[in-house]
Coordinates of C-alpha atoms in Angstrom, one line a residue:
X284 CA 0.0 0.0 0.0
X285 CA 1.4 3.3 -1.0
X286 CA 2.5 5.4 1.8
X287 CA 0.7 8.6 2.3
X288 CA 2.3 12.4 3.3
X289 CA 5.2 11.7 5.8
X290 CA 4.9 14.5 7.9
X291 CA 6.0 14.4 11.4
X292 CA 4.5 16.3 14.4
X293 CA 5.6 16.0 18.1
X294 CA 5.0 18.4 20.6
X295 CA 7.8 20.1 22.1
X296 CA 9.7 19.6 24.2
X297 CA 11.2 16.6 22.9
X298 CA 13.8 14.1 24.0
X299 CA 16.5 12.6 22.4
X300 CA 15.1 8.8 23.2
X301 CA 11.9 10.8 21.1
X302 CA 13.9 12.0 18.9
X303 CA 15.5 8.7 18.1
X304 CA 12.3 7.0 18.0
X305 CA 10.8 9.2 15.5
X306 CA 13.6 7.8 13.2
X307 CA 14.3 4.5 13.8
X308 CA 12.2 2.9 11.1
X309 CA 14.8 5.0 8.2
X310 CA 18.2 3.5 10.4
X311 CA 16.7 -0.3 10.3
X312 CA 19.2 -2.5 8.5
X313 CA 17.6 -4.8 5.6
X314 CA 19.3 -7.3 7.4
X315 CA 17.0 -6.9 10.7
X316 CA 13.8 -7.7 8.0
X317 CA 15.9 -10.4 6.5
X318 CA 15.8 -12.3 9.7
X319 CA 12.4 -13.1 9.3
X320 CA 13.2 -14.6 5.7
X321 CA 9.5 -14.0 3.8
X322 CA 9.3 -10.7 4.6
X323 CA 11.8 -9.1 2.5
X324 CA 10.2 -8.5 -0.8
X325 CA 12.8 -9.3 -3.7
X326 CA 15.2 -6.4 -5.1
X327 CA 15.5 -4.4 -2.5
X328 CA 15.2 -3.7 1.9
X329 CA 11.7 -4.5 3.5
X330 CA 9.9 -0.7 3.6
X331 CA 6.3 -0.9 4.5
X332 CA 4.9 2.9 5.2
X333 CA 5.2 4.0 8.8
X334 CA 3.1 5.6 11.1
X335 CA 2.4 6.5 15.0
X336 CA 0.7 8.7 17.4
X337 CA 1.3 8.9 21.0
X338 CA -1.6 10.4 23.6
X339 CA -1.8 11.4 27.1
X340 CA -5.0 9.5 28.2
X341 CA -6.0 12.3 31.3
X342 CA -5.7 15.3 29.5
X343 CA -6.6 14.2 25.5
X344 CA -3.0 15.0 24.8
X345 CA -1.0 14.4 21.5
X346 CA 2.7 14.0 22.8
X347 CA 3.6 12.3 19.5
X348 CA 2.5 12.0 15.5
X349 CA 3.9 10.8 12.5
X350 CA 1.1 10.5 9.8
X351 CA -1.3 9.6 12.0
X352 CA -4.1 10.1 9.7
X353 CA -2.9 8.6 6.9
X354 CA -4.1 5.3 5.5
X355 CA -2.9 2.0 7.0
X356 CA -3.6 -2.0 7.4
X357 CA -3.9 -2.9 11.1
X358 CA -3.1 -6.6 10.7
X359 CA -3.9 -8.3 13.8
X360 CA -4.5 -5.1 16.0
X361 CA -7.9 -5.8 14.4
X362 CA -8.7 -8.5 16.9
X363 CA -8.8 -5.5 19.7
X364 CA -12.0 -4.6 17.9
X365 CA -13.1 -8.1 17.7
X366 CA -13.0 -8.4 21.7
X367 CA -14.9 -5.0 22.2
X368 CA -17.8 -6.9 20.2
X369 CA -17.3 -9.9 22.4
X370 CA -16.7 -8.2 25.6
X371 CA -19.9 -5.8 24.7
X372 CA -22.4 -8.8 24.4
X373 CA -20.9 -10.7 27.4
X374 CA -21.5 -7.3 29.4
X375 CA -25.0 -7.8 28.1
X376 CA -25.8 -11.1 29.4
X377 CA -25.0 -13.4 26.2
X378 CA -22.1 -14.5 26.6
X379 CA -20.1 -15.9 29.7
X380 CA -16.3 -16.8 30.2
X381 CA -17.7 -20.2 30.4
X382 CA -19.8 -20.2 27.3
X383 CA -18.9 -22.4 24.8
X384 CA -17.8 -20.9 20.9
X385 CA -18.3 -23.2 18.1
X386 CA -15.3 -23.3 15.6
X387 CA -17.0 -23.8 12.0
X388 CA -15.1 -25.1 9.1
X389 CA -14.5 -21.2 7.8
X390 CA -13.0 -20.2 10.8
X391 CA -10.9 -23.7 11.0
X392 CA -9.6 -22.9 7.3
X393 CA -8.2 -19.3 8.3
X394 CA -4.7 -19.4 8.0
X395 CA -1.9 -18.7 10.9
X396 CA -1.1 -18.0 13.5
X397 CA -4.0 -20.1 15.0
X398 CA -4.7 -23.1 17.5
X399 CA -5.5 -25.5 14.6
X400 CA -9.4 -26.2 15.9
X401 CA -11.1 -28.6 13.5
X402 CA -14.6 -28.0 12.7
X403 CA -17.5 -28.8 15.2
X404 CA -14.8 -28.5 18.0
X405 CA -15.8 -25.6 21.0
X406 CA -13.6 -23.2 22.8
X407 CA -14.3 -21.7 26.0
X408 CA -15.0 -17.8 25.6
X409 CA -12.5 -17.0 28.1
X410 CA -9.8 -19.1 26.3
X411 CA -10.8 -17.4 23.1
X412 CA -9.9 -14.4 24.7
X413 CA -6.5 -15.8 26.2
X414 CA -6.4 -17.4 22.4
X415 CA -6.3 -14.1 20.8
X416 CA -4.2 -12.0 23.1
X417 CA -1.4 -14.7 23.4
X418 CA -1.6 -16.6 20.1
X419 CA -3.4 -13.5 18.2
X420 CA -5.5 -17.0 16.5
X421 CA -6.8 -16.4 13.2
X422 CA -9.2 -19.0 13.7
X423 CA -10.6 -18.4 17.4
X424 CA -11.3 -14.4 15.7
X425 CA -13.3 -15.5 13.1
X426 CA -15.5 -18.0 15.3
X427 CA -16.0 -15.1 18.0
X428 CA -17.3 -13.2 15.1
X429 CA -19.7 -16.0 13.7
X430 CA -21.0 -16.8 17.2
X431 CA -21.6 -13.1 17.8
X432 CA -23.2 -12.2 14.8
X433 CA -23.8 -15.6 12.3
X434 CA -21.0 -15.1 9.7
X435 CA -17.5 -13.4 9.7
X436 CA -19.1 -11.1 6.9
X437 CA -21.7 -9.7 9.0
X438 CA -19.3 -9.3 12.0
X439 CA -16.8 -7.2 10.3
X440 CA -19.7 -4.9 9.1
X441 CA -20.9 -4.4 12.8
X442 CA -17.4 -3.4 13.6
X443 CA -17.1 -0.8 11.3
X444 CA -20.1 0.6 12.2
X445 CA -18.7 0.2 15.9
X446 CA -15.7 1.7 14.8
X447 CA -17.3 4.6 13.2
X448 CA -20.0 5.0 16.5
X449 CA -16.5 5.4 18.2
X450 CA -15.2 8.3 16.5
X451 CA -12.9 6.1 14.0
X452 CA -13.8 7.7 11.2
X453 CA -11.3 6.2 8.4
X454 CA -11.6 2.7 9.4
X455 CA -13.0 0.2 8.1
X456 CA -13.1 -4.0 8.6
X457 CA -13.7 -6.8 6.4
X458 CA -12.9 -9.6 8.5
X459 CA -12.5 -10.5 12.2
X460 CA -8.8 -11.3 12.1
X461 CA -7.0 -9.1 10.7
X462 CA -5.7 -11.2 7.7
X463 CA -4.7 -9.7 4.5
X464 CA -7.9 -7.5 2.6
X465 CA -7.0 -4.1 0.7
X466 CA -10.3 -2.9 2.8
X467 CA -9.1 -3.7 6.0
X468 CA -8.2 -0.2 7.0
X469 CA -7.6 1.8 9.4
X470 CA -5.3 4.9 11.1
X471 CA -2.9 5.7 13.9
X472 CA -5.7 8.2 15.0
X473 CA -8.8 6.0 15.1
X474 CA -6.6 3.2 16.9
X475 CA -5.2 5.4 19.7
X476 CA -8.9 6.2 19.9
X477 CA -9.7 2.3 20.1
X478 CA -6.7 1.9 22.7
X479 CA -8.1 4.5 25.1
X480 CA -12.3 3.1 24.9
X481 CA -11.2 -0.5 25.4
X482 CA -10.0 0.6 28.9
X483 CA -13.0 2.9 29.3
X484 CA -15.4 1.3 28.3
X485 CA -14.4 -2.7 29.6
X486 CA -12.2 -2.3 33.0
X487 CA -13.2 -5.6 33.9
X488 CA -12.2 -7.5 31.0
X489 CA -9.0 -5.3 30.0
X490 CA -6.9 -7.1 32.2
X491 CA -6.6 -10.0 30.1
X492 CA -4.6 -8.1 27.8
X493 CA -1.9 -8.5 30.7
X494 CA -1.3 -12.1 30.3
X495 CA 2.2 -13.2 29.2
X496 CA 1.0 -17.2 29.0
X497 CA -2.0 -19.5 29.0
X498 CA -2.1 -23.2 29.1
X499 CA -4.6 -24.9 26.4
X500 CA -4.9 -28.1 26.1
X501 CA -1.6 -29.1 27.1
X502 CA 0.4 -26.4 25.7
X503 CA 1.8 -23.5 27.3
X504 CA 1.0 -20.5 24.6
X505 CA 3.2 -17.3 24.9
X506 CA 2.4 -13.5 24.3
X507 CA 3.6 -12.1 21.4
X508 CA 3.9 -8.5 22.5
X509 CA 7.6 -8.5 24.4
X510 CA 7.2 -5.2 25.7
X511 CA 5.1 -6.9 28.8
X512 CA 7.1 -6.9 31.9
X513 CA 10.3 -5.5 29.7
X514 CA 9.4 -2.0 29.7
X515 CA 8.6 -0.3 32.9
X516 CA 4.7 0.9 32.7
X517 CA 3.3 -1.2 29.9
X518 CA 0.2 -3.2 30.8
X519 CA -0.9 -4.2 26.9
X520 CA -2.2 -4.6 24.3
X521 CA -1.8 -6.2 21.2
X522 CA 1.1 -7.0 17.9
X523 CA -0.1 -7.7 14.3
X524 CA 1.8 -8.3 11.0
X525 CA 1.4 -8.9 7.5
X526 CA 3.3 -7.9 4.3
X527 CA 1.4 -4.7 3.5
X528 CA 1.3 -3.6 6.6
X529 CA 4.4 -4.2 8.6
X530 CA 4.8 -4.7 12.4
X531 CA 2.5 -3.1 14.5
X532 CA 1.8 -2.4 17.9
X533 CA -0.8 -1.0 20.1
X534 CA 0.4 -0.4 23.6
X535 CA -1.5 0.9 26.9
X536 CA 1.6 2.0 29.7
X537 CA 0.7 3.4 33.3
X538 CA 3.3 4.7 36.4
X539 CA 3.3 7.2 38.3
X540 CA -0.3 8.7 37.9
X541 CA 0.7 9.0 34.1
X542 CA -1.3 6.9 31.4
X543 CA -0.8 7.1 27.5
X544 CA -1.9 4.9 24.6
X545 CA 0.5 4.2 21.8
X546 CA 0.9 3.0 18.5
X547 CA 3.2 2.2 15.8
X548 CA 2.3 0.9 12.5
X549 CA 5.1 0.0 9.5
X550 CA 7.7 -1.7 11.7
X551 CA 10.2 -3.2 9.7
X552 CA 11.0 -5.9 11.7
X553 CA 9.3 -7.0 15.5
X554 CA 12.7 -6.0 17.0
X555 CA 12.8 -2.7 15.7
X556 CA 9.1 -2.0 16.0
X557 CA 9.7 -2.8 19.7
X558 CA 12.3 -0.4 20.4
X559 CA 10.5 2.4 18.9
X560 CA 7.5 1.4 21.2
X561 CA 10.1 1.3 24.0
X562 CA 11.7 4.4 23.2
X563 CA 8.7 6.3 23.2
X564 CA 7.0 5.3 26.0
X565 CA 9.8 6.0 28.1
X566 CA 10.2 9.5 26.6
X567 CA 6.7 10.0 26.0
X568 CA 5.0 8.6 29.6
X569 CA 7.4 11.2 32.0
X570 CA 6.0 14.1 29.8
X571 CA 2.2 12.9 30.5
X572 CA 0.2 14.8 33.1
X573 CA -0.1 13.4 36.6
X574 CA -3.4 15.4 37.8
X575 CA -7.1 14.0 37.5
X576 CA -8.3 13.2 34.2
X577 CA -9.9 16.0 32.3
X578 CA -10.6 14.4 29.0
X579 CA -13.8 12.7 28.9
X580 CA -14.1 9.2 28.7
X581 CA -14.5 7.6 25.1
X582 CA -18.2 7.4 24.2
X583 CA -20.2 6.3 21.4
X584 CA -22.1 8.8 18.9
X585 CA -24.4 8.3 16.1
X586 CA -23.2 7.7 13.2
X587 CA -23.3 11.4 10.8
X588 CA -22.9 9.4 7.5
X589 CA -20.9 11.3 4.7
X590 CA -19.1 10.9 1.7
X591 CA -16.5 8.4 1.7
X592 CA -13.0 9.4 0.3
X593 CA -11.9 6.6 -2.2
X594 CA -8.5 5.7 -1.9
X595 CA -6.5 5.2 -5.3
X596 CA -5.8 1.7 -6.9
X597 CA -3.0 1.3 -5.8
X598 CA -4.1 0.5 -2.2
X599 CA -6.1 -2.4 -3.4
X600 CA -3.4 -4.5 -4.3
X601 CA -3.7 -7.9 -2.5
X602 CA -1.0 -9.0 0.1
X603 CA 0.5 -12.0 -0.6
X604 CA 1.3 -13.2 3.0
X605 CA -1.5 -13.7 5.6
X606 CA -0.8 -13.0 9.7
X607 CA 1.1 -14.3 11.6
X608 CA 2.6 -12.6 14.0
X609 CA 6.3 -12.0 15.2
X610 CA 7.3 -15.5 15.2
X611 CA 5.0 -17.5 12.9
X612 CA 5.0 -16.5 9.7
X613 CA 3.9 -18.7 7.1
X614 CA 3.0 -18.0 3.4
X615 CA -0.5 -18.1 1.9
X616 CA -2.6 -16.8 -1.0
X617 CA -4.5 -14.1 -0.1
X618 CA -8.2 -14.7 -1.3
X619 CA -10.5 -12.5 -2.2
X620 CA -12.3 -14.3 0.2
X621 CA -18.8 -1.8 33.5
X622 CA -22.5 -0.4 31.8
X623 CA -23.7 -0.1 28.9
X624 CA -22.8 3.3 27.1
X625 CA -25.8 5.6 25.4
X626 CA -25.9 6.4 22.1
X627 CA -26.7 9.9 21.8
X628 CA -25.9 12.4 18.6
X629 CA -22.8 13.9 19.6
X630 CA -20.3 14.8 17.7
X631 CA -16.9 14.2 19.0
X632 CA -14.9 13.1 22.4
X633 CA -12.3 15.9 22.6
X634 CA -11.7 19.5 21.3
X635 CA -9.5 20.3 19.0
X636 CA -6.6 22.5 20.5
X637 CA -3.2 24.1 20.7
X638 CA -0.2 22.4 20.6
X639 CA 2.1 24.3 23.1
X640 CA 4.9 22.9 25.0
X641 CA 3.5 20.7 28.3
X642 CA 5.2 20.1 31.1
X643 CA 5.6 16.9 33.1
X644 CA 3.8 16.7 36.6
X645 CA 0.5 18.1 38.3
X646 CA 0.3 21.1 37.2
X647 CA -2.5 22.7 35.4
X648 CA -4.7 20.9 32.5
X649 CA -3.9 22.8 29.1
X650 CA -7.4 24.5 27.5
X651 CA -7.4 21.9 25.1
X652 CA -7.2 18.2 24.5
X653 CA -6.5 17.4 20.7
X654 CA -5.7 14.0 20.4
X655 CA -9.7 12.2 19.6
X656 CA -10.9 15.2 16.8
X657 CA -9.4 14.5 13.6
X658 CA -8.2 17.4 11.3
X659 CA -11.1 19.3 10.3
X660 CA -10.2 18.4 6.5
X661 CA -10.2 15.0 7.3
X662 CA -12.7 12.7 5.7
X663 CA -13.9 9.1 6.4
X664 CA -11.7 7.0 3.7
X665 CA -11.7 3.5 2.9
X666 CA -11.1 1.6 -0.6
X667 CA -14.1 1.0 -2.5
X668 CA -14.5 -0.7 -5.9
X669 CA -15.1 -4.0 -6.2
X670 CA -15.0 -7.2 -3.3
X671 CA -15.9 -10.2 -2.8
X672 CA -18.9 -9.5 -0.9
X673 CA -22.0 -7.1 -1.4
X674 CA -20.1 -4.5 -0.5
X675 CA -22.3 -3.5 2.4
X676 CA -21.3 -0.9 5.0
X677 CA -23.3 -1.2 7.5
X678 CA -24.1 2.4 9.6
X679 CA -23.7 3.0 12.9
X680 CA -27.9 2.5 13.5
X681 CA -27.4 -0.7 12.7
X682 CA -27.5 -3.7 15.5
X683 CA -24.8 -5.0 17.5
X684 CA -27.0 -8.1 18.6
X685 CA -29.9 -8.7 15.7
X686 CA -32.4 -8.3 18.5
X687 CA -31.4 -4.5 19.5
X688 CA -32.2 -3.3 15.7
X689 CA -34.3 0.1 15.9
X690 CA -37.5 0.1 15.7
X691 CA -39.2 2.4 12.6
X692 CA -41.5 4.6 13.7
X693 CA -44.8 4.7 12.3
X694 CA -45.4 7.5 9.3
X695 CA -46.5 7.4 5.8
X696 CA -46.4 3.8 4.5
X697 CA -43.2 2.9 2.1
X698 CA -43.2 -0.1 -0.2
X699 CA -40.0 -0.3 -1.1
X700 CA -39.1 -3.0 -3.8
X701 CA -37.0 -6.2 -3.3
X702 CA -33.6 -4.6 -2.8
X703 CA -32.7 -1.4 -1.6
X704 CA -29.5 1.0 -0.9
X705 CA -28.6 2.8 2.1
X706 CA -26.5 5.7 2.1
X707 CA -26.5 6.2 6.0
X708 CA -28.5 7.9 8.8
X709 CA -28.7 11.1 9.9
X710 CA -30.1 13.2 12.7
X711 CA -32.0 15.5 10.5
X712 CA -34.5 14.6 8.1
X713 CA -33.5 17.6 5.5
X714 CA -29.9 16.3 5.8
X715 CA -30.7 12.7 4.6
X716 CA -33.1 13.9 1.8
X717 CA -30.2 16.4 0.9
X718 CA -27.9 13.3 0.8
X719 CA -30.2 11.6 -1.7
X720 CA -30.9 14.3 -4.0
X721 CA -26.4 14.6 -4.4
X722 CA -26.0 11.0 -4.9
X723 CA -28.9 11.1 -7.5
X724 CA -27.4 13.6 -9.5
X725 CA -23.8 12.0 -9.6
X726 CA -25.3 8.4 -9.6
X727 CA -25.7 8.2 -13.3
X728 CA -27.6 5.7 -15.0
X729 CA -27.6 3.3 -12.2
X730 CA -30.1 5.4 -10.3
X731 CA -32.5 6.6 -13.2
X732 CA -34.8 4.8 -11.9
X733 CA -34.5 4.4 -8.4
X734 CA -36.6 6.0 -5.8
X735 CA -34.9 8.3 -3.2
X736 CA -36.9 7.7 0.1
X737 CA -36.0 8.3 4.5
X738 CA -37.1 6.1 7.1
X739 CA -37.5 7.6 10.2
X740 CA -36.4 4.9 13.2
X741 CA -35.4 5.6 17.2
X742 CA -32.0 4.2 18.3
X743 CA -31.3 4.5 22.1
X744 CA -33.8 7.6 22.7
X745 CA -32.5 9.4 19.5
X746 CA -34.3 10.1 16.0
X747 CA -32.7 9.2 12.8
X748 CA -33.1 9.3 8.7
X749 CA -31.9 7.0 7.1
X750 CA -31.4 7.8 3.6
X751 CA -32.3 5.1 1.0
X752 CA -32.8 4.7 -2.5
X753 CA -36.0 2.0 -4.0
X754 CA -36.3 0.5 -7.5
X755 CA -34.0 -2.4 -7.1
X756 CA -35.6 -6.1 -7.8
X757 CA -32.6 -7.8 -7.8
X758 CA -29.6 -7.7 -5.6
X759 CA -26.8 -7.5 -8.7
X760 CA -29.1 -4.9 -9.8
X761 CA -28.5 -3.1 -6.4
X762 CA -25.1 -3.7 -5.6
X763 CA -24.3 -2.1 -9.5
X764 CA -25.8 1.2 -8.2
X765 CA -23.9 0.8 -5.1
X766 CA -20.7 0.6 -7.0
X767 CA -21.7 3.9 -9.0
X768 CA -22.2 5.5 -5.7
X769 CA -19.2 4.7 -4.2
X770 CA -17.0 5.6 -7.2
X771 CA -18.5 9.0 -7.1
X772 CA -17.4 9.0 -3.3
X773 CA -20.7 8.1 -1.3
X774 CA -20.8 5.3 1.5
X775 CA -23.4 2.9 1.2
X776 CA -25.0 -0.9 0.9
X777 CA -27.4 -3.1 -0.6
X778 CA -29.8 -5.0 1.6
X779 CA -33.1 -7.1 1.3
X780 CA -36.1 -4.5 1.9

């Protein structure tokens, strides 16, 4: 994937270690990469575009950014979504740690790393979770998904929604894993954002991110991240790798009334990702403020669909080796195959702010917390064109369980035909039929006979549009004029009416 503007940002003042850090990725020998044989592509080093962002969790702050808004694969970092679905329906009652997941033949067919379950075989839920944050298992992610929600598919369109409900605007999922998919996208913005809610929003269940080892079924399965108990502070969270998108890294470090999230993305190698991580959290956490927490904790919103920006061809070249992490890594084809948070209509977590120099200790909060509100010419972004499913998005009114799906309010009666496309949901009524009336006029043919209609529903004590288009019989029929929309930059789906 081609790397977008490297820019680099940190707020002064800035240590050497910082410094250092900032730059490690360009001082990486080729032969580092070469260590881990496949991962050097031929003629040349192993270079995969670099990114991170360092924030202060208590005060909002952005301590450290390098193209933190530009375009990246998140590999198995993905799977930190995947347990905020799971942890979010076993807050709800659905799940318990000794539930049993059944492992289907898709998810036994993903490839490594995984435990190697064969079909019709269970896994406890809370070895699932010990599965995933040790092993990272491919498999054990995509069964979580198809227990939660029926099939992977479905499951990586509720966590984009999630993801967008969050505040993670240019992310989006296509499977539960993290394996290779030119759609599986995401930023070192939204996932600072994802690193600070999982703590929020799931105390309780955060913890298991701490655990260097589990037994399964008479192994003893190591964590992958090596910055546990190396690096003074760190308490998680999570590595991923593949070709395109390097070594990553998500880490969560406390000590001395100091907390920051972390992440580096485009690693060239795990050892050098690691000392980056290092060398930033131990520059970044003594520069973190000590005092209460001002910024408010991460909270969902309804989704405000807009236009989606479509990234360029070039970032839809498929990877040609799947996960694994640090030290598996095996070839394969890539295929084309606490309580309960309200949902009210707000629009962001944090306020956009100045980036003067801040200084270590208790002393007052800075006016502004930066870190959560993207730039304000950022848009949502995520490849579109064509993929192997219906290329349905789902938006953020959708269901997380099937059962919790919002209920339309009664109004003047709608037949809608087979098929339909929805373009998203809004808070205001003239908004969504504003939507509609743009996309018809740079729909072309594909809509000329399509019907633009809203459908008003309540989600969580708030009122949405959503903004959908009728005249659709069949699904190809449907999914063409999705196609149209999204080449002309619009977000949207096909689904059943």
């Amino acid at each position: 994937m081609r790397s977008v503007s490297r820019r680099s940002r940190t707020v002064p003042p800035i240590s050497a270690a910082l410094a250092a850090a900032a730059v490690l990725t360009a001082l990486a020998s080729p032969a580092e990469a070469r260590r881990h044989g496949r991962h050097v592509r031929p003629g040349g080093g192993y270079n995969p575009p670099y990114a991170a962002m360092v924030v202060d969790v208590k005060s909002g702050r952005t301590l450290h950014a390098v193209n933190e808004d530009a375009i990246r694969h998140p590999a198995s970092i993905t799977k930190v979504m995947t347990l905020y679905m799971l942890f979010e329906q076993m807050e709800k009652g659905r799940f318990a740690l000794d539930s049993e997941l059944t492992i289907s033949a898709h998810a036994a067919a993903q490839a490594p790393s995984k435990l190697g379950l064969r079909p019709g075989q269970t896994i406890a839920v809370e070895d699932a979770i010990k599965a995933i944050v040790t092993k990272s298992a491919n498999d054990v992610a995509c069964a979580i998904g198809e227990n939660i929600a029926g099939s992977e598919e479905r499951f990586a369109e509720l966590m984009t929604a999630k993801a967008h409900a969050l505040g993670m605007s240019r992310t989006h999922y296509a499977n539960a894993s993290g394996l290779p998919d030119s759609e599986q996208v995401t930023t070192a913005r939204d996932l600072t954002v994802l690193a600070r809610a999982i703590q929020d929003r799931f105390p309780r269940y955060y913890r298991y991110f701490q655990t260097r080892s589990f037994a399964f079924r008479g192994r003893t399965i190591g964590n992958h991240n090596h910055l546990l108990g190396n690096v003074e502070g760190v308490d998680g969270i999570k590595t991923g790798y593949t070709r395109d998108s390097g070594f990553n890294l998500m880490t969560a470090a406390k000590s001395d009334d100091r907390q920051i999230v972390a992440i580096v993305l485009g690693g060239k190698s795990g050892a050098s990702r690691d000392r980056i991580m290092a060398d930033l959290v131990r520059a970044s956490l003594p520069r973190a403020y000590a005092g209460a927490r001002q910024a408010p904790p991460t909270v969902e919103v309804a989704e405000r669909a807009r236009p989606a920006v479509v990234a360029d061809a070039v970032s839809r070249t498929r990877t040609q080796l799947a996960s694994a992490e640090d030290d598996e890594v095996e070839t394969t084809n890539s295929t084309d195959a606490g309580q309960p948070l309200d949902i009210a209509p707000r629009r962001s977590t944090a306020t956009p702010g100045s980036a003067g120099a801040f200084k270590a200790g208790a002393q007052p909060l800075p006016k502004a917390a930066q870190a959560y509100a993207a730039p304000a010419t950022a848009q949502a972004a995520f490849p579109g064109g064509a993929r192997k499913s219906d290329q349905r998005i789902a938006s953020a009114d959708g269901p997380i369980a099937r059962a919790e799906a919002p209920k339309p309010i009664a109004g003047p009666k709608i037949v809608p035909t087979a098929w339909v496309i929805q373009l998203g949901a809004m808070d205001d009524e003239g908004k969504a039929k504003a939507m509609l009336a743009d996309a018809k006029a740079k729909g072309g043919g594909s809509l000329s006979k399509a019907a633009p209609y809203t459908v008003k529903v309540e989600h969580s004590g708030a009122t949405l549009y959503r903004a959908r288009f009728s005249g659709f019989q069949e699904q190809d029929a449907a999914q063409d004029a999705c196609s149209a929309l999204k080449r002309s930059g619009f977000s949207c789906f096909a689904t059943r009416s």
